PDB file of C-alpha atoms in Angstrom:
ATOM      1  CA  UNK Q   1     -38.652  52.317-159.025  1.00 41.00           C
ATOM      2  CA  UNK Q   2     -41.400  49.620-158.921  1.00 49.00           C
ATOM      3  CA  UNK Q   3     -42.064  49.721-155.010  1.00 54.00           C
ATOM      4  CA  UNK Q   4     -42.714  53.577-155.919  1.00 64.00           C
ATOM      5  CA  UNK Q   5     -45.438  53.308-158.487  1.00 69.00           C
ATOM      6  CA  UNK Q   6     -48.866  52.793-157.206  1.00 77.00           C
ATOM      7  CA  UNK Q   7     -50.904  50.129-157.690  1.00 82.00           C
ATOM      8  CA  UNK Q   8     -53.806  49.665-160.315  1.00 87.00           C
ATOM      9  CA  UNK Q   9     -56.039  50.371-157.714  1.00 88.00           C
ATOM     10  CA  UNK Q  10     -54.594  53.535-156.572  1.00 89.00           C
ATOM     11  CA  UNK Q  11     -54.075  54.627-160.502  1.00 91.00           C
ATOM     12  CA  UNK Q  12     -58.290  53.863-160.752  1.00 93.00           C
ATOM     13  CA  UNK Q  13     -58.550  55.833-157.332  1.00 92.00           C
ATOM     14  CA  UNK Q  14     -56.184  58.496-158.478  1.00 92.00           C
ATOM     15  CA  UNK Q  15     -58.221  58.981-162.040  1.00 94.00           C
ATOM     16  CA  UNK Q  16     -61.851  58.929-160.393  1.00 94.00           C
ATOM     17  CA  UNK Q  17     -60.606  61.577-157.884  1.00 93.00           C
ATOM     18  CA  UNK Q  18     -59.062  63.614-160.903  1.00 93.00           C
ATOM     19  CA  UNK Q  19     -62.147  63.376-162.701  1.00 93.00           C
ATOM     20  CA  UNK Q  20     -64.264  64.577-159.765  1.00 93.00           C
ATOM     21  CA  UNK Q  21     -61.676  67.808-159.104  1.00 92.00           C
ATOM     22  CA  UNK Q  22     -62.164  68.997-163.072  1.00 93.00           C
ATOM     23  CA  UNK Q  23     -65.892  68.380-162.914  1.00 92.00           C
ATOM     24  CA  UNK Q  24     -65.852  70.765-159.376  1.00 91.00           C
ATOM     25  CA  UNK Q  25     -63.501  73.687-160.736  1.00 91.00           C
ATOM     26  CA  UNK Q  26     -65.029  73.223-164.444  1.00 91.00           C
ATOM     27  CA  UNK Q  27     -68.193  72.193-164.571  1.00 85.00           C
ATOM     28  CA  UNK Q  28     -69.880  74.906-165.229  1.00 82.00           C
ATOM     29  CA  UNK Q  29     -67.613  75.537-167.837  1.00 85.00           C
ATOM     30  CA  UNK Q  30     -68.136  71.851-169.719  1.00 86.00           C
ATOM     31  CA  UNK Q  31     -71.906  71.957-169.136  1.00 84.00           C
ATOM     32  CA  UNK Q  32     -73.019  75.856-168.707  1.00 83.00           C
ATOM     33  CA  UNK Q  33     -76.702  74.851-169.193  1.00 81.00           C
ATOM     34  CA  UNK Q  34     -76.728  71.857-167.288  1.00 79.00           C
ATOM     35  CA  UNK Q  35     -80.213  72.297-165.256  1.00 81.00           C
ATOM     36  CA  UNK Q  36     -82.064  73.675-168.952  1.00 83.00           C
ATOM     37  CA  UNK Q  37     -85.050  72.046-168.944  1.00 83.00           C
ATOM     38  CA  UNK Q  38     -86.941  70.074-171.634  1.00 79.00           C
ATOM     39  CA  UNK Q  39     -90.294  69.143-170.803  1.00 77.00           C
ATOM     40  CA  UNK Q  40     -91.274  68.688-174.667  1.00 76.00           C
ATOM     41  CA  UNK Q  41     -88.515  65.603-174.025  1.00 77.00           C
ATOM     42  CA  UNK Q  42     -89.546  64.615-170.799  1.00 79.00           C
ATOM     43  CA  UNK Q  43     -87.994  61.443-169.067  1.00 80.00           C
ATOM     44  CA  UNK Q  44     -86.056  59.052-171.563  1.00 81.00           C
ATOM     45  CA  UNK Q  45     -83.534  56.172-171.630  1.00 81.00           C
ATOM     46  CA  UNK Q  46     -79.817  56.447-172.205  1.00 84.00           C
ATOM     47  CA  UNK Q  47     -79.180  57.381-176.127  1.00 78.00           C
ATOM     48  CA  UNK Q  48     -77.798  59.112-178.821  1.00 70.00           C
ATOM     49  CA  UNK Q  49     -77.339  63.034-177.445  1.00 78.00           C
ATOM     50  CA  UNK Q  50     -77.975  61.936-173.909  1.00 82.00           C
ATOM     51  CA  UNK Q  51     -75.438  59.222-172.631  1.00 86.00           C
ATOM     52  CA  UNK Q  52     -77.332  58.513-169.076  1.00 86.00           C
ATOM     53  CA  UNK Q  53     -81.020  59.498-170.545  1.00 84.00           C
ATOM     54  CA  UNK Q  54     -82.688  62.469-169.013  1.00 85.00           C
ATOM     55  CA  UNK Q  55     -84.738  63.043-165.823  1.00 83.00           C
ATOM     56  CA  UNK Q  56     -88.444  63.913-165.912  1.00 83.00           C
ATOM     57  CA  UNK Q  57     -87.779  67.433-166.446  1.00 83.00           C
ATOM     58  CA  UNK Q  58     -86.193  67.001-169.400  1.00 83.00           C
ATOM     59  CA  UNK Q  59     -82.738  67.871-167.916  1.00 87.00           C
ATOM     60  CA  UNK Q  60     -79.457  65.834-169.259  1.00 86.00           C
ATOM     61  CA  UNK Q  61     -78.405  63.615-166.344  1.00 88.00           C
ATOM     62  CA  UNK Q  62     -74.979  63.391-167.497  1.00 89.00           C
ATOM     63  CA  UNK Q  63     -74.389  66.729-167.365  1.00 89.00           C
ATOM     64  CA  UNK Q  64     -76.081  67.252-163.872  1.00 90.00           C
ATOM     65  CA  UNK Q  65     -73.731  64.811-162.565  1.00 91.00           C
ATOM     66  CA  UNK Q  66     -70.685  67.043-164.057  1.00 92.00           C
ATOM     67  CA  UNK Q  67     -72.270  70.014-162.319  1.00 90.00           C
ATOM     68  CA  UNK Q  68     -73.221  68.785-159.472  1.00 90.00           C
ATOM     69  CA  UNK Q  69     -69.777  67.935-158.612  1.00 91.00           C
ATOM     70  CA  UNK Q  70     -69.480  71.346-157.688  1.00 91.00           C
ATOM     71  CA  UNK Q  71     -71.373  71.651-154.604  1.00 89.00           C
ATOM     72  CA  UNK Q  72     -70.087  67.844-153.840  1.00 90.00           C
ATOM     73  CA  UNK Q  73     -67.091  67.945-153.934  1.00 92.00           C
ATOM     74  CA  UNK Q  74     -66.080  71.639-152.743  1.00 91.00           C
ATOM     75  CA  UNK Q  75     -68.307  71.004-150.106  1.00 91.00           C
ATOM     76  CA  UNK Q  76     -66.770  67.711-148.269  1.00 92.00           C
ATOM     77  CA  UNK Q  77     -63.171  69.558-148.918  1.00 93.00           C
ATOM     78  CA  UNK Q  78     -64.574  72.675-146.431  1.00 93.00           C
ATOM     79  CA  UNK Q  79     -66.060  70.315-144.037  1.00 93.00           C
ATOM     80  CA  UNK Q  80     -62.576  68.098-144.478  1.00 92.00           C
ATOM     81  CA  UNK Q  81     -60.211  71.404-144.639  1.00 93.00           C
ATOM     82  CA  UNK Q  82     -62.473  73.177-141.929  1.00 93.00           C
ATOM     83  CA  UNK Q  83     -62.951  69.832-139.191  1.00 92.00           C
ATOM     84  CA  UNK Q  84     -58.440  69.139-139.713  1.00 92.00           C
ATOM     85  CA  UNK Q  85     -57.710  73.009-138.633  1.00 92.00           C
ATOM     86  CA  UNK Q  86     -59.798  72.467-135.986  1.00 92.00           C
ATOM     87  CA  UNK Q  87     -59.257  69.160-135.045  1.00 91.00           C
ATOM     88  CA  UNK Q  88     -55.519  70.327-134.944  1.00 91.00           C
ATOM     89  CA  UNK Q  89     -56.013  73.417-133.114  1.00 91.00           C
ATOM     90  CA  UNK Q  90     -57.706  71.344-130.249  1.00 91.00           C
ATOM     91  CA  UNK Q  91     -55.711  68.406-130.201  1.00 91.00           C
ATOM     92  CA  UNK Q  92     -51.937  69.248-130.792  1.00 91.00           C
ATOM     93  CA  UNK Q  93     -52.036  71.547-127.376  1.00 91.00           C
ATOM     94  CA  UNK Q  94     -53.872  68.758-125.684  1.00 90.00           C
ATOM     95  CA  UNK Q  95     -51.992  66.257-126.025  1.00 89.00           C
ATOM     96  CA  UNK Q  96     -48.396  68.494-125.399  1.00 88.00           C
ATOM     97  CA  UNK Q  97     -49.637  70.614-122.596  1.00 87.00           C
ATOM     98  CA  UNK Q  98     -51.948  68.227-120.738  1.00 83.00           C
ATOM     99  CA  UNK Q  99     -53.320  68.757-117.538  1.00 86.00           C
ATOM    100  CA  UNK Q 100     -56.651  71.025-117.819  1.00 90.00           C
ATOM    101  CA  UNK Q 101     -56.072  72.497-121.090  1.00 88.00           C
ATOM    102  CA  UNK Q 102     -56.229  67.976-122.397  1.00 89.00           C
ATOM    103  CA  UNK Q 103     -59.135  67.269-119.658  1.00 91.00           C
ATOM    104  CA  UNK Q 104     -61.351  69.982-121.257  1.00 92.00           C
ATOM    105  CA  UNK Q 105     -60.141  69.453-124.657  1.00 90.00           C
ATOM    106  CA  UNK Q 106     -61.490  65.720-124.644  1.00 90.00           C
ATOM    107  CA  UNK Q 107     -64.563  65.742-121.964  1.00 91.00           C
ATOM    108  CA  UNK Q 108     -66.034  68.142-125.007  1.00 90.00           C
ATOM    109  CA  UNK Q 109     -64.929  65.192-127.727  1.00 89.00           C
ATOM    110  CA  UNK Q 110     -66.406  63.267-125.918  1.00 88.00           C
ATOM    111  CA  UNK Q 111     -70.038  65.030-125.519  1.00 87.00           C
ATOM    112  CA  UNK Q 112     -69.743  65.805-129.444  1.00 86.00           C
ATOM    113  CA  UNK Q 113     -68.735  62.212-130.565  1.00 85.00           C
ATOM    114  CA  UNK Q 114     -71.656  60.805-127.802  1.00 85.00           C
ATOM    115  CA  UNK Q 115     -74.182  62.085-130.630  1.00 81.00           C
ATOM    116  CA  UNK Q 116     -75.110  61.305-134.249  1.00 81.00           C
ATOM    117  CA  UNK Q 117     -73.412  63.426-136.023  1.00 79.00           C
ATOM    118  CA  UNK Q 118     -75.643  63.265-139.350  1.00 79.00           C
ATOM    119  CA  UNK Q 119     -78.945  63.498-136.890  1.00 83.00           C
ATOM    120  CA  UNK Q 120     -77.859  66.395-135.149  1.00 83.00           C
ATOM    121  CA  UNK Q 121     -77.116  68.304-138.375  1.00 82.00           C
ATOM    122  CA  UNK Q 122     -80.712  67.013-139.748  1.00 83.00           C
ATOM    123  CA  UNK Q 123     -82.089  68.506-136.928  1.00 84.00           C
ATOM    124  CA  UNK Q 124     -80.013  71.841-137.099  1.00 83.00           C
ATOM    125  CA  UNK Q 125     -80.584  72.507-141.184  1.00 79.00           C
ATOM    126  CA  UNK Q 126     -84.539  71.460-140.910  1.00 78.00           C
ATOM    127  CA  UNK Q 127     -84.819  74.404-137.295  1.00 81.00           C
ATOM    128  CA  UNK Q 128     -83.140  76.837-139.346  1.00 79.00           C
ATOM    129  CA  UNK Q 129     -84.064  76.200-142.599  1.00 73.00           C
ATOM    130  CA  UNK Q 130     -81.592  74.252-144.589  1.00 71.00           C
ATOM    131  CA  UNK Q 131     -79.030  75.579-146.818  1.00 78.00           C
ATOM    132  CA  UNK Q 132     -75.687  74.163-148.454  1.00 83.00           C
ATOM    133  CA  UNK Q 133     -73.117  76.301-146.142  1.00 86.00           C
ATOM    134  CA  UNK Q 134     -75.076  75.722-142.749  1.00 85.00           C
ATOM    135  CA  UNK Q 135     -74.724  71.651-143.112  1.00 85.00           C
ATOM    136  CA  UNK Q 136     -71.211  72.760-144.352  1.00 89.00           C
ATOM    137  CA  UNK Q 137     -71.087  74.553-141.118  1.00 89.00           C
ATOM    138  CA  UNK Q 138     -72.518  72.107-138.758  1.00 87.00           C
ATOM    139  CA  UNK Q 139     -70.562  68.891-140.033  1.00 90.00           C
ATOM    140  CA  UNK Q 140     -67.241  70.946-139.636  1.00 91.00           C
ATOM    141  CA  UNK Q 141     -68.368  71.633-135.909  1.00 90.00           C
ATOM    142  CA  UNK Q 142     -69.183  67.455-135.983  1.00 89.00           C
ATOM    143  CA  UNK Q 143     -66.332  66.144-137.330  1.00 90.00           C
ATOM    144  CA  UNK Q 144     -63.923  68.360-135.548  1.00 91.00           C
ATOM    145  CA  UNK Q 145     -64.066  66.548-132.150  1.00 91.00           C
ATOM    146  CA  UNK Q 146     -62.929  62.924-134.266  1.00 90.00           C
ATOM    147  CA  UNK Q 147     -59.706  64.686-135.207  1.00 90.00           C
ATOM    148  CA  UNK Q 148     -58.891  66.303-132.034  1.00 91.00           C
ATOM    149  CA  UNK Q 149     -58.759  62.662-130.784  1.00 91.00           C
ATOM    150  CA  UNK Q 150     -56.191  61.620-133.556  1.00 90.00           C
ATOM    151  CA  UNK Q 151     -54.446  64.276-133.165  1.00 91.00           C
ATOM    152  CA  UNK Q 152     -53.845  64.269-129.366  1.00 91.00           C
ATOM    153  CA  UNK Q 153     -53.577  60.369-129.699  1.00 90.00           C
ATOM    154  CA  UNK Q 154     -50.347  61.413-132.180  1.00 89.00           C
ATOM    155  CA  UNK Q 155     -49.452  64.406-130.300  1.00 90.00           C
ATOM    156  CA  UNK Q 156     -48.874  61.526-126.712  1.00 88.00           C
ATOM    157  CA  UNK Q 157     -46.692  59.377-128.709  1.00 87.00           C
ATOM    158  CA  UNK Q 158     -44.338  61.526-130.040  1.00 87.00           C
ATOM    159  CA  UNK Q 159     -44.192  64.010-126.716  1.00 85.00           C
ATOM    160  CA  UNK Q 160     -42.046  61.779-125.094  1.00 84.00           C
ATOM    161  CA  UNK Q 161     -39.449  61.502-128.379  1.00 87.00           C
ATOM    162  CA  UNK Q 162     -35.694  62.630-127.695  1.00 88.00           C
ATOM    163  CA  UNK Q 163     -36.068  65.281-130.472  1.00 87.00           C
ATOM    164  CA  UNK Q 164     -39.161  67.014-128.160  1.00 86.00           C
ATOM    165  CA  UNK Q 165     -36.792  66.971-125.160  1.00 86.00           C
ATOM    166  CA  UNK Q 166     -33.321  68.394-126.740  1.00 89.00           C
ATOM    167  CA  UNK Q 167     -35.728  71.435-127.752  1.00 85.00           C
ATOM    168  CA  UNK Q 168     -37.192  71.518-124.209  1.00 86.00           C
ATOM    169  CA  UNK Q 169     -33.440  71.853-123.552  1.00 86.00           C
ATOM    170  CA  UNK Q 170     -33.287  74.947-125.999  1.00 87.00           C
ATOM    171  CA  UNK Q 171     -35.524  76.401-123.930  1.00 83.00           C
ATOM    172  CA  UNK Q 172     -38.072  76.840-127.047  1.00 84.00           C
ATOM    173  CA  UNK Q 173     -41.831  77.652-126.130  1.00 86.00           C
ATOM    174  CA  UNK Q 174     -44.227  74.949-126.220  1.00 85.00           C
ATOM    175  CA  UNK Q 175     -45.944  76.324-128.946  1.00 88.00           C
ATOM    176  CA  UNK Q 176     -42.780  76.365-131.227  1.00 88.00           C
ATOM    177  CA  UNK Q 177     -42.322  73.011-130.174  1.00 87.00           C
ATOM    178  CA  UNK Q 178     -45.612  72.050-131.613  1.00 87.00           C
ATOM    179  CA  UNK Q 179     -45.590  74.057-134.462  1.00 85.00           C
ATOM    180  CA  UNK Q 180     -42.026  73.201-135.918  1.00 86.00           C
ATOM    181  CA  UNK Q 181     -41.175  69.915-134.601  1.00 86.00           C
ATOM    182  CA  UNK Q 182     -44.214  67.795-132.935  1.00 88.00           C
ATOM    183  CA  UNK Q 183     -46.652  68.582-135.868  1.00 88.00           C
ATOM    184  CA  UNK Q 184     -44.795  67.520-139.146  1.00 86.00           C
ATOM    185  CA  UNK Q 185     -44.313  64.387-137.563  1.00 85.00           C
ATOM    186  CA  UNK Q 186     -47.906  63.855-136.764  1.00 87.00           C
ATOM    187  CA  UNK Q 187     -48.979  65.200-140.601  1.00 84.00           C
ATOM    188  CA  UNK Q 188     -49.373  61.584-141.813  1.00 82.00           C
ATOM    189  CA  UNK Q 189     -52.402  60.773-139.661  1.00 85.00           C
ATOM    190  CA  UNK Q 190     -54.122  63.823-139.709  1.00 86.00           C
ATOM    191  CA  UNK Q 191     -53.823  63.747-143.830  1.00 85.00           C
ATOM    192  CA  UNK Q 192     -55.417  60.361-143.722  1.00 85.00           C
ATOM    193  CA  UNK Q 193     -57.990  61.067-141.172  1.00 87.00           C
ATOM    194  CA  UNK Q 194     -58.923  64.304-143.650  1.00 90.00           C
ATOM    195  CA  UNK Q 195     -59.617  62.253-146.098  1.00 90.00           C
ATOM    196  CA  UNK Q 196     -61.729  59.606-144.346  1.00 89.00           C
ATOM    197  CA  UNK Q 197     -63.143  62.821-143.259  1.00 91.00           C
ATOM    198  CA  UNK Q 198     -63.512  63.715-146.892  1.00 93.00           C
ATOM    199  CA  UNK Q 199     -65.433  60.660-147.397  1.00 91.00           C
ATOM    200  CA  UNK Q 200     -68.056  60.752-144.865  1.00 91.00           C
ATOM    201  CA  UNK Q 201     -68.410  64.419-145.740  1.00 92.00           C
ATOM    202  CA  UNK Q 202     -69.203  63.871-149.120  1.00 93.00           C
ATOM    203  CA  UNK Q 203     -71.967  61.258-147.921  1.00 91.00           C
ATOM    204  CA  UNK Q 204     -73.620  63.302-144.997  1.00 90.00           C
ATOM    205  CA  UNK Q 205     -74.074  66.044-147.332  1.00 90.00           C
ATOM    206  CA  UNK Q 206     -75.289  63.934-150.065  1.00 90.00           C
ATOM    207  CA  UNK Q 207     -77.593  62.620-147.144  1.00 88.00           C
ATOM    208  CA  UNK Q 208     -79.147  66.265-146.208  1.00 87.00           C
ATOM    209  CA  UNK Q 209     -79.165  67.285-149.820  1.00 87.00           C
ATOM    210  CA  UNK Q 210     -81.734  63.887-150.192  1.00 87.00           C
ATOM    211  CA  UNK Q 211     -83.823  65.248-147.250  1.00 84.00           C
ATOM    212  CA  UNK Q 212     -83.856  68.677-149.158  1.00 81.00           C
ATOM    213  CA  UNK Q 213     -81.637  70.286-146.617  1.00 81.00           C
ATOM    214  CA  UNK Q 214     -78.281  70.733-148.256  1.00 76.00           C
ATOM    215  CA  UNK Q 215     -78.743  72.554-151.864  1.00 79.00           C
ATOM    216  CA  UNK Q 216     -81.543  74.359-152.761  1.00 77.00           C
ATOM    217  CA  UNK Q 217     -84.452  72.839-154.833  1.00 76.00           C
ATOM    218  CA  UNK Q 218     -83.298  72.835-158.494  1.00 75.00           C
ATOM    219  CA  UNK Q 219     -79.562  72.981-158.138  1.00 80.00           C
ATOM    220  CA  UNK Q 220     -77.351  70.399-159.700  1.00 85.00           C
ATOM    221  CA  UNK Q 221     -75.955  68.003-156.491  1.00 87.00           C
ATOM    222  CA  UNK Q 222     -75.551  64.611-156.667  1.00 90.00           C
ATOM    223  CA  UNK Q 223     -77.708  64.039-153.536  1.00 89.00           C
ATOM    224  CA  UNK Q 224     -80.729  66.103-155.086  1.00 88.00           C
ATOM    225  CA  UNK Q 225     -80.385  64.555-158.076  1.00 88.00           C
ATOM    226  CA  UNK Q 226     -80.847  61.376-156.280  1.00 89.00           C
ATOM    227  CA  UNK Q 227     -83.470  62.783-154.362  1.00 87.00           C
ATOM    228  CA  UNK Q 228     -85.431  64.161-157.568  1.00 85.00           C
ATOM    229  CA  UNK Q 229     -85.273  60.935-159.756  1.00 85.00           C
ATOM    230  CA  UNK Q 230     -85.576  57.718-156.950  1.00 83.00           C
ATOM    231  CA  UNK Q 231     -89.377  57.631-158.133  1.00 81.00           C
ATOM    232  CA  UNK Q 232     -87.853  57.053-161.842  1.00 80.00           C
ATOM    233  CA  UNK Q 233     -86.149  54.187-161.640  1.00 78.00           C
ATOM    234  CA  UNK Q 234     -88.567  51.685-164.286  1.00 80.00           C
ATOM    235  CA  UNK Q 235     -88.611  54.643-166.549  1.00 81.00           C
ATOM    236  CA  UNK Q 236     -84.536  55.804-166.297  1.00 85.00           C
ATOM    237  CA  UNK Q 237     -83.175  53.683-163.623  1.00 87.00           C
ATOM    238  CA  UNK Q 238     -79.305  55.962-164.792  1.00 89.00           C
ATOM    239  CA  UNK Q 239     -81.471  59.154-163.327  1.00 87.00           C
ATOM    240  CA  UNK Q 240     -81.113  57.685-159.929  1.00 87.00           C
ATOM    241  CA  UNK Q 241     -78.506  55.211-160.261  1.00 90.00           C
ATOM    242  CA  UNK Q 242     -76.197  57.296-161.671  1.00 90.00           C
ATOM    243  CA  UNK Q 243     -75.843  60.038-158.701  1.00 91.00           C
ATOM    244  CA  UNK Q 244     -75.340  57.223-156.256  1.00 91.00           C
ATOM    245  CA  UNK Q 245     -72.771  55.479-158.097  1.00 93.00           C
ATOM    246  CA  UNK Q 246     -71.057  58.887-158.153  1.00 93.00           C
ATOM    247  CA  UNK Q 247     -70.954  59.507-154.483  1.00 94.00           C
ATOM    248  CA  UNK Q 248     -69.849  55.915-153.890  1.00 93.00           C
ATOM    249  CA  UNK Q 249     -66.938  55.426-156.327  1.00 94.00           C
ATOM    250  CA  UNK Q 250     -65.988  58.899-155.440  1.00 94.00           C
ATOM    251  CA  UNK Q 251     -65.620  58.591-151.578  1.00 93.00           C
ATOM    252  CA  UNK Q 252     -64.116  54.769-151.986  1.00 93.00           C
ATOM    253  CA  UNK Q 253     -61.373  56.705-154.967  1.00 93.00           C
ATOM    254  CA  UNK Q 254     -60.739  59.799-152.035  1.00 93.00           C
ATOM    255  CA  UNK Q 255     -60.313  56.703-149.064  1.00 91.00           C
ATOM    256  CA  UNK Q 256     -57.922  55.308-151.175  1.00 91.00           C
ATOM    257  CA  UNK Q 257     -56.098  57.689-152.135  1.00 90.00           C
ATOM    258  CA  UNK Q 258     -55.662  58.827-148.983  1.00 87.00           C
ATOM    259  CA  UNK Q 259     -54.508  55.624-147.542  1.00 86.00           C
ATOM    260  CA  UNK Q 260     -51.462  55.493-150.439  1.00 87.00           C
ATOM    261  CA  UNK Q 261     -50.375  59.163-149.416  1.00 84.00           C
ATOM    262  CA  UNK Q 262     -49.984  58.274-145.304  1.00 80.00           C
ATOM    263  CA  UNK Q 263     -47.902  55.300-146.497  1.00 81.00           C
ATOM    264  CA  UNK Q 264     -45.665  57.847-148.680  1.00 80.00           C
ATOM    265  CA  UNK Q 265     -45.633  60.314-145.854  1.00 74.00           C
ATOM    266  CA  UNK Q 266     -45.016  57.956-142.890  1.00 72.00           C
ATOM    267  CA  UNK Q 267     -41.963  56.528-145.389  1.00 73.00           C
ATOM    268  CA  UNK Q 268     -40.777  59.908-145.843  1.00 71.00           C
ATOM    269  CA  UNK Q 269     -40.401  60.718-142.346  1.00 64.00           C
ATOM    270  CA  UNK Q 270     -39.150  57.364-141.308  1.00 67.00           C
ATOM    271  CA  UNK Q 271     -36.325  57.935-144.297  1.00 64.00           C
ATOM    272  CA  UNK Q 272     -34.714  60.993-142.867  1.00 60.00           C
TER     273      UNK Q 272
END
């Protein structure tokens, strides 16, 4: 029963990333009138009625950090969710069927991964004019090529397994042969790669939010937060502090977590 409890770490991962999920599906629940303004108030140090201070506007920073989990949080899990379907979609045929349909597959992972991925989706938001679901867009179309690789990398190794030939001798189509019994063996390592993914997601857009291409101007996000207090930090260093503390803990809590559900999953399948 001991060797399955997690560790303290994982129970601090497992709490932060708990946290973070009620603050993105609640939020605007706990803190309806979290971007009210205050300019009477203006900037001010952590106190009574304001835990983390408030920004220059006035605005509570605590509760822009519980409402701008919103945008960060359901935003890395559509790049995550979005870049794993099709990561999966590219790389589980790849790596089963070979021959031209793997050649094309990975000569265009290769051109994707061969540029930045946060640069080219700078460049992208600032030509079109920025907006939270286009750099959603963009770093699904980014990330996508990383977990084709994975994928196909999984897909090789268990190709040759004496479960995938007795179902060749079935007779069973390829694709039911990836579908039913190639890809729930493979499900450990594309869970953890989604939630690396998960993790650099919730940094790039953090990242474009900064450079006022994510979110629009006045929306709670931990990024623009960031981005609207880093001149504040001898007046409320928590305005800017805060935000980035968030984003850290919160993609180190997701890497972790993610980490101590492969190891269940890979024990799983080992076990039957």
């Amino acid at each position: 029963m001991r060797r399955r409890l997690p560790g303290p770490a994982v129970l601090i991962a497992l709490a932060v990333v708990a946290v973070a999920v009620v603050a993105a599906l609640f939020g605007w629940l706990l803190v309806p009138d979290a971007t009210r303004q205050d300019l009477a108030t203006g900037i001010t140090y952590p106190g009574t009625g304001h835990p983390l201070g408030t920004d220059e506007l006035g605005r509570d920073v605590l509760r822009l950090l519980v409402a701008g989990a919103r945008t960060a949080v359901l935003g890395a899990l559509a790049v995550s969710a979005g870049s794993m379907l099709l990561g999966n979609l590219i790389g589980l045929p790849a790596g089963y069927l070979g021959g031209w349909t793997d050649t094309a597959a990975m000569r265009w992972a290769d051109l994707m991964l061969s540029v930045p991925a946060l640069l080219v989706a700078i460049v992208v938001a600032g030509t079109m004019g920025g907006g939270f679901w286009l750099a959603v867009a963009v770093l699904i179309v980014l990330f996508a090529p990383t977990d084709a690789r994975v994928v196909r990398g999984a897909v090789l190794e268990q190709r040759t397994r004496p479960y995938v030939e007795a179902a060749r001798l079935q007779n069973l189509s390829p694709w039911r042969i990836m579908s039913r019994h190639v890809w729930p063996n493979i499900v450990p390592v594309a869970l953890a790669n989604t939630f690396l993914n998960f993790a650099y997601a919730l940094v790039s857009l953090a990242s474009l939010s900064f450079l006022g291409l994510g979110v629009a101007a006045g929306s709670p996000d931990w990024g623009r937060t960031l981005s609207d207090n880093k001149g504040q930090l001898f007046a409320n260093p928590w305005a800017a502090v805060a935000p980035g503390l968030a984003i850290i803990i919160t993609a180190a809590a997701v890497t972790v977590v993610g980490d101590w559900l492969q190891e269940r999953a890979e024990a799983r399948r080992l076990a039957r």
